[in-house]
Amino acid sequence: MDIEEKLPSQPWLVRGTVLLLVVALLAPSAVSALTYDQEESNLEKGTMEKAANGTTVISVQGYHFKGQGNNKKPARLVAVGPRGDVKWVHNGSKEGATWFYDVDPMENGNLLVTSTQRGKTLVYEFDPETKEKVWTQELDIEDTHDVDLINGNQLLVANLKNYDEQSKTNNDSIFVYDLEKDEIVWRWYFRSHYERDAGKGQGKYTSDWTHVNDVEKIGPGKYMADPRNMDEVIVVDRESKEVTMKLGEDGNYDVLRKQHNPDYLESEDGNPTVLVADSHNQRVVEYERENGKWNQTWSVGSHETLNWPRDADRLPNGNTLIVDSQNHRVIEVTPKGEVVWEFYSPWLPYDVERVKYGDESNGSTMSDVGVTGEYDVTGSANLEPGGDRIKMSVFLSNTFAGTPFQEEMQRFGETWDQATPFIRPIWMDEYAFIAALLAGLLLVGWVFGEGVYHRRRIYHGIRKRLA
């Protein structure tokens, strides 16, 4: 018998080769699945140039889709020690929380937590020692990002997504809820001060109009609020209900664009100063008001180094603690942007506090520090979320450095870094995920090739059935 007669035909050789390639590409996924330890943390320290001064608490929004959370990518609170050691984790999925947003250190050492469930908001005092709730207040409002405890027994609330279908009225507001009286005792409506078309298309009057994501008491009867979709930070007087100060302008993206969590500071000269995460401009920026005019005094970050920053606190040492949400990390940077402390905490960190310093910023303005200007972030470990490999955008940028493709490949890598943490199963590492995608494409190509190879048989079979 001729040896060629013993060999498989060419089509079967091709099929066997493709099958072997598919198996080889899926092997890393199988290994990841078999070796995955559910107790193994996806929390990871990055750059640690110096120890932090005390515990850092991070609120993590968590993965969600149309209000449905993912128990494997949950909302959670993470307490991190000075050198990046995880002290404790409070898992929101066990509490029924869809998202975690604001977290505030309290004077007694506990934490005030703002969490949401479908159609309602839960505010509670959390004891980190016992891991128990001290008290809970349910509010019949949705997707609330910020609630502060003021005057001992009142909640200052940023109320968004509050459109009344029956009256065709938008009730987005900031209000004060008295815990003892169990009722709202003061309320300020955005509709009384903004036209219906405010927001320049970023928010619809009939749905998420203002997206007010932050409110804080900055003085007796003075509340600073952040209507994100208006690209403004405003100060409201409680008694007169007038807007007494405003930073930014609706649609003027050079100043602010869809910002989050502004903090109020004052310079040694008494000048009002606002430190704010300028989210869609991919920076943290500081403005100082002098002689009735706002001047930008400092900024840090760029589209290359930050990805949707949503919180920034000034520390007493002059550094700034930043939540870099879509890079799934928290960083502490010097006034000139050098990372000295970095921690990766998937999925979508929202707020951060250095507990011993209390709520919000407790440091000096950059004018008083003596550092002004624009700086970029340097010194990051550039890790993928929850892992020890560098981000795809950094890998591709380094690989294609000096070629005409560098910019395009870096842009592709940034999109990859942003999207894949939510798509990739938690037990699968990034390279196993890439191999699985390639296996999927190969299988699709195989099926298509079989269709082409058997096209005549398929055609005649269809004709026979239709005859």
Short mmCIF file of C-alpha atoms in Angstrom, two decimals, residues 212-411:
data_model
loop_
_atom_site.label_atom_id
_atom_site.label_comp_id
_atom_site.label_asym_id
_atom_site.label_seq_id
_atom_site.Cartn_x
_atom_site.Cartn_y
_atom_site.Cartn_z
CA VAL A 212 -25.60 66.22 40.97
CA ASN A 213 -22.99 63.88 42.44
CA ASP A 214 -21.70 65.78 45.47
CA VAL A 215 -22.76 68.21 48.15
CA GLU A 216 -20.91 69.37 51.24
CA LYS A 217 -21.30 71.94 53.97
CA ILE A 218 -18.45 74.47 53.62
CA GLY A 219 -19.60 76.92 56.31
CA PRO A 220 -22.65 77.92 58.37
CA GLY A 221 -25.59 77.79 55.98
CA LYS A 222 -23.30 77.34 52.95
CA TYR A 223 -23.58 74.24 50.77
CA MET A 224 -21.32 73.48 47.81
CA ALA A 225 -22.93 71.26 45.14
CA ASP A 226 -21.70 69.64 41.96
CA PRO A 227 -24.26 69.46 39.11
CA ARG A 228 -21.98 67.43 36.86
CA ASN A 229 -23.94 67.79 33.63
CA MET A 230 -23.84 71.59 33.91
CA ASP A 231 -20.00 71.61 34.10
CA GLU A 232 -20.28 73.81 37.20
CA VAL A 233 -19.61 73.81 40.92
CA ILE A 234 -21.95 76.08 42.86
CA VAL A 235 -22.35 77.39 46.41
CA VAL A 236 -25.92 77.78 47.72
CA ASP A 237 -26.95 79.92 50.68
CA ARG A 238 -29.38 77.99 52.88
CA GLU A 239 -31.36 81.00 54.05
CA SER A 240 -31.72 83.01 50.83
CA LYS A 241 -31.54 79.96 48.50
CA GLU A 242 -29.41 82.04 46.16
CA VAL A 243 -26.33 80.79 44.31
CA THR A 244 -23.60 82.88 45.88
CA MET A 245 -20.61 81.49 43.98
CA LYS A 246 -20.13 79.52 40.78
CA LEU A 247 -17.09 77.89 39.18
CA GLY A 248 -17.32 76.87 35.51
CA GLU A 249 -19.91 77.43 32.84
CA ASP A 250 -22.39 75.16 31.10
CA GLY A 251 -20.65 73.79 28.02
CA ASN A 252 -17.30 75.51 28.66
CA TYR A 253 -15.15 72.40 28.73
CA ASP A 254 -11.91 74.35 29.11
CA VAL A 255 -12.79 74.96 32.77
CA LEU A 256 -14.64 71.78 33.78
CA ARG A 257 -16.24 68.83 32.00
CA LYS A 258 -18.49 66.34 33.82
CA GLN A 259 -16.51 66.72 37.03
CA HIS A 260 -16.85 64.87 40.36
CA ASN A 261 -16.43 65.47 44.08
CA PRO A 262 -15.13 69.06 44.43
CA ASP A 263 -13.48 70.02 47.73
CA TYR A 264 -13.49 73.51 49.20
CA LEU A 265 -10.24 75.01 50.52
CA GLU A 266 -9.13 78.49 51.51
CA SER A 267 -5.71 79.99 50.95
CA GLU A 268 -3.77 81.72 53.71
CA ASP A 269 -5.04 85.00 52.21
CA GLY A 270 -8.62 83.77 52.60
CA ASN A 271 -9.18 83.16 48.89
CA PRO A 272 -11.83 80.51 48.11
CA THR A 273 -10.21 77.55 46.37
CA VAL A 274 -11.77 74.48 44.75
CA LEU A 275 -9.94 71.20 44.16
CA VAL A 276 -11.93 69.01 41.77
CA ALA A 277 -11.65 65.79 39.78
CA ASP A 278 -12.22 67.13 36.25
CA SER A 279 -13.32 63.72 35.02
CA HIS A 280 -13.80 64.05 31.27
CA ASN A 281 -10.76 66.30 30.94
CA GLN A 282 -8.77 63.46 32.58
CA ARG A 283 -7.14 65.65 35.21
CA VAL A 284 -7.38 66.93 38.75
CA VAL A 285 -7.48 70.71 38.78
CA GLU A 286 -7.40 73.52 41.34
CA TYR A 287 -8.94 76.97 40.98
CA GLU A 288 -8.47 79.96 43.29
CA ARG A 289 -10.85 82.91 43.40
CA GLU A 290 -9.27 86.34 43.75
CA ASN A 291 -11.02 89.69 43.29
CA GLY A 292 -14.14 87.92 42.07
CA LYS A 293 -12.34 85.94 39.34
CA TRP A 294 -11.40 82.26 39.20
CA ASN A 295 -7.84 81.43 38.16
CA GLN A 296 -6.48 77.97 37.49
CA THR A 297 -3.48 77.56 39.77
CA TRP A 298 -2.62 73.87 39.39
CA SER A 299 -3.51 70.65 37.58
CA VAL A 300 -2.19 67.12 37.36
CA GLY A 301 -2.91 64.34 34.87
CA SER A 302 -3.66 63.91 31.18
CA HIS A 303 -5.51 61.64 28.76
CA GLU A 304 -2.44 59.39 28.75
CA THR A 305 -2.09 58.98 32.53
CA LEU A 306 -5.57 59.25 34.07
CA ASN A 307 -8.82 57.60 33.02
CA TRP A 308 -11.97 59.12 34.53
CA PRO A 309 -10.70 60.52 37.87
CA ARG A 310 -13.65 60.94 40.25
CA ASP A 311 -12.23 62.06 43.57
CA ALA A 312 -9.29 64.12 44.83
CA ASP A 313 -8.37 65.01 48.42
CA ARG A 314 -5.54 67.31 49.50
CA LEU A 315 -3.49 65.80 52.33
CA PRO A 316 -1.71 67.76 55.08
CA ASN A 317 1.71 66.91 53.54
CA GLY A 318 0.74 68.76 50.35
CA ASN A 319 0.19 65.59 48.32
CA THR A 320 -3.11 64.77 46.63
CA LEU A 321 -5.00 61.49 46.95
CA ILE A 322 -6.75 60.66 43.66
CA VAL A 323 -9.28 58.04 42.57
CA ASP A 324 -8.46 57.04 38.96
CA SER A 325 -11.68 55.13 38.34
CA GLN A 326 -11.28 53.41 35.00
CA ASN A 327 -7.69 52.53 35.77
CA HIS A 328 -9.17 50.89 38.90
CA ARG A 329 -6.67 52.47 41.26
CA VAL A 330 -6.01 55.08 43.92
CA ILE A 331 -2.81 57.13 43.78
CA GLU A 332 -1.14 59.64 46.05
CA VAL A 333 0.88 62.15 44.04
CA THR A 334 3.26 64.92 45.01
CA PRO A 335 2.50 68.51 43.91
CA LYS A 336 4.53 67.80 40.77
CA GLY A 337 2.68 64.59 39.94
CA GLU A 338 5.05 61.87 41.13
CA VAL A 339 3.26 58.76 42.40
CA VAL A 340 4.42 57.85 45.89
CA TRP A 341 1.60 55.48 46.86
CA GLU A 342 -0.59 53.40 44.55
CA PHE A 343 -3.21 50.73 45.09
CA TYR A 344 -5.30 48.82 42.54
CA SER A 345 -8.86 48.14 43.67
CA PRO A 346 -11.27 46.88 40.97
CA TRP A 347 -14.09 47.49 39.96
CA LEU A 348 -14.49 51.25 39.47
CA PRO A 349 -13.30 52.85 42.72
CA TYR A 350 -15.33 55.99 43.43
CA ASP A 351 -14.24 57.68 46.66
CA VAL A 352 -11.17 57.53 48.89
CA GLU A 353 -10.35 58.82 52.36
CA ARG A 354 -7.19 58.77 54.46
CA VAL A 355 -9.12 57.97 57.62
CA LYS A 356 -7.08 59.81 60.26
CA TYR A 357 -7.59 63.12 58.45
CA GLY A 358 -11.38 62.92 58.40
CA ASP A 359 -13.74 63.71 55.54
CA GLU A 360 -12.62 65.47 52.33
CA SER A 361 -9.46 67.61 52.00
CA ASN A 362 -7.39 68.67 54.99
CA GLY A 363 -4.32 70.19 53.35
CA SER A 364 -3.14 73.48 51.94
CA THR A 365 -3.86 75.06 48.59
CA MET A 366 -1.19 74.72 45.94
CA SER A 367 -0.61 78.47 46.05
CA ASP A 368 0.32 78.15 49.71
CA VAL A 369 2.44 75.05 49.02
CA GLY A 370 4.31 77.14 46.45
CA VAL A 371 3.78 74.85 43.46
CA THR A 372 1.64 76.04 40.55
CA GLY A 373 1.33 75.02 36.90
CA GLU A 374 0.35 71.91 34.97
CA TYR A 375 1.92 68.51 35.66
CA ASP A 376 1.48 64.97 34.45
CA VAL A 377 1.39 61.80 36.56
CA THR A 378 4.71 59.94 36.67
CA GLY A 379 6.07 56.88 38.47
CA SER A 380 3.05 54.57 38.23
CA ALA A 381 3.54 50.81 38.16
CA ASN A 382 0.99 50.77 35.30
CA LEU A 383 -0.44 47.39 36.28
CA GLU A 384 -3.57 45.79 34.88
CA PRO A 385 -6.35 45.85 37.52
CA GLY A 386 -5.83 43.12 40.10
CA GLY A 387 -2.69 41.73 38.46
CA ASP A 388 1.06 42.13 38.21
CA ARG A 389 1.35 42.72 34.44
CA ILE A 390 1.63 46.15 32.86
CA LYS A 391 -1.46 47.57 31.17
CA MET A 392 -2.08 46.74 27.52
CA SER A 393 -1.85 50.42 26.54
CA VAL A 394 1.65 50.68 28.05
CA PHE A 395 2.74 47.36 26.52
CA LEU A 396 1.57 48.33 23.03
CA SER A 397 2.97 51.84 23.29
CA ASN A 398 6.37 50.46 24.29
CA THR A 399 6.25 47.73 21.62
CA PHE A 400 5.42 50.13 18.79
CA ALA A 401 7.49 53.06 20.08
CA GLY A 402 9.05 55.05 17.27
CA THR A 403 6.81 53.53 14.60
CA PRO A 404 3.92 55.17 12.72
CA PHE A 405 1.55 52.85 14.60
CA GLN A 406 2.45 53.92 18.15
CA GLU A 407 -0.39 56.38 18.66
CA GLU A 408 -3.06 54.13 17.17
CA MET A 409 -1.88 51.08 19.11
CA GLN A 410 -1.78 53.05 22.35
CA ARG A 411 -5.35 54.27 21.71
#
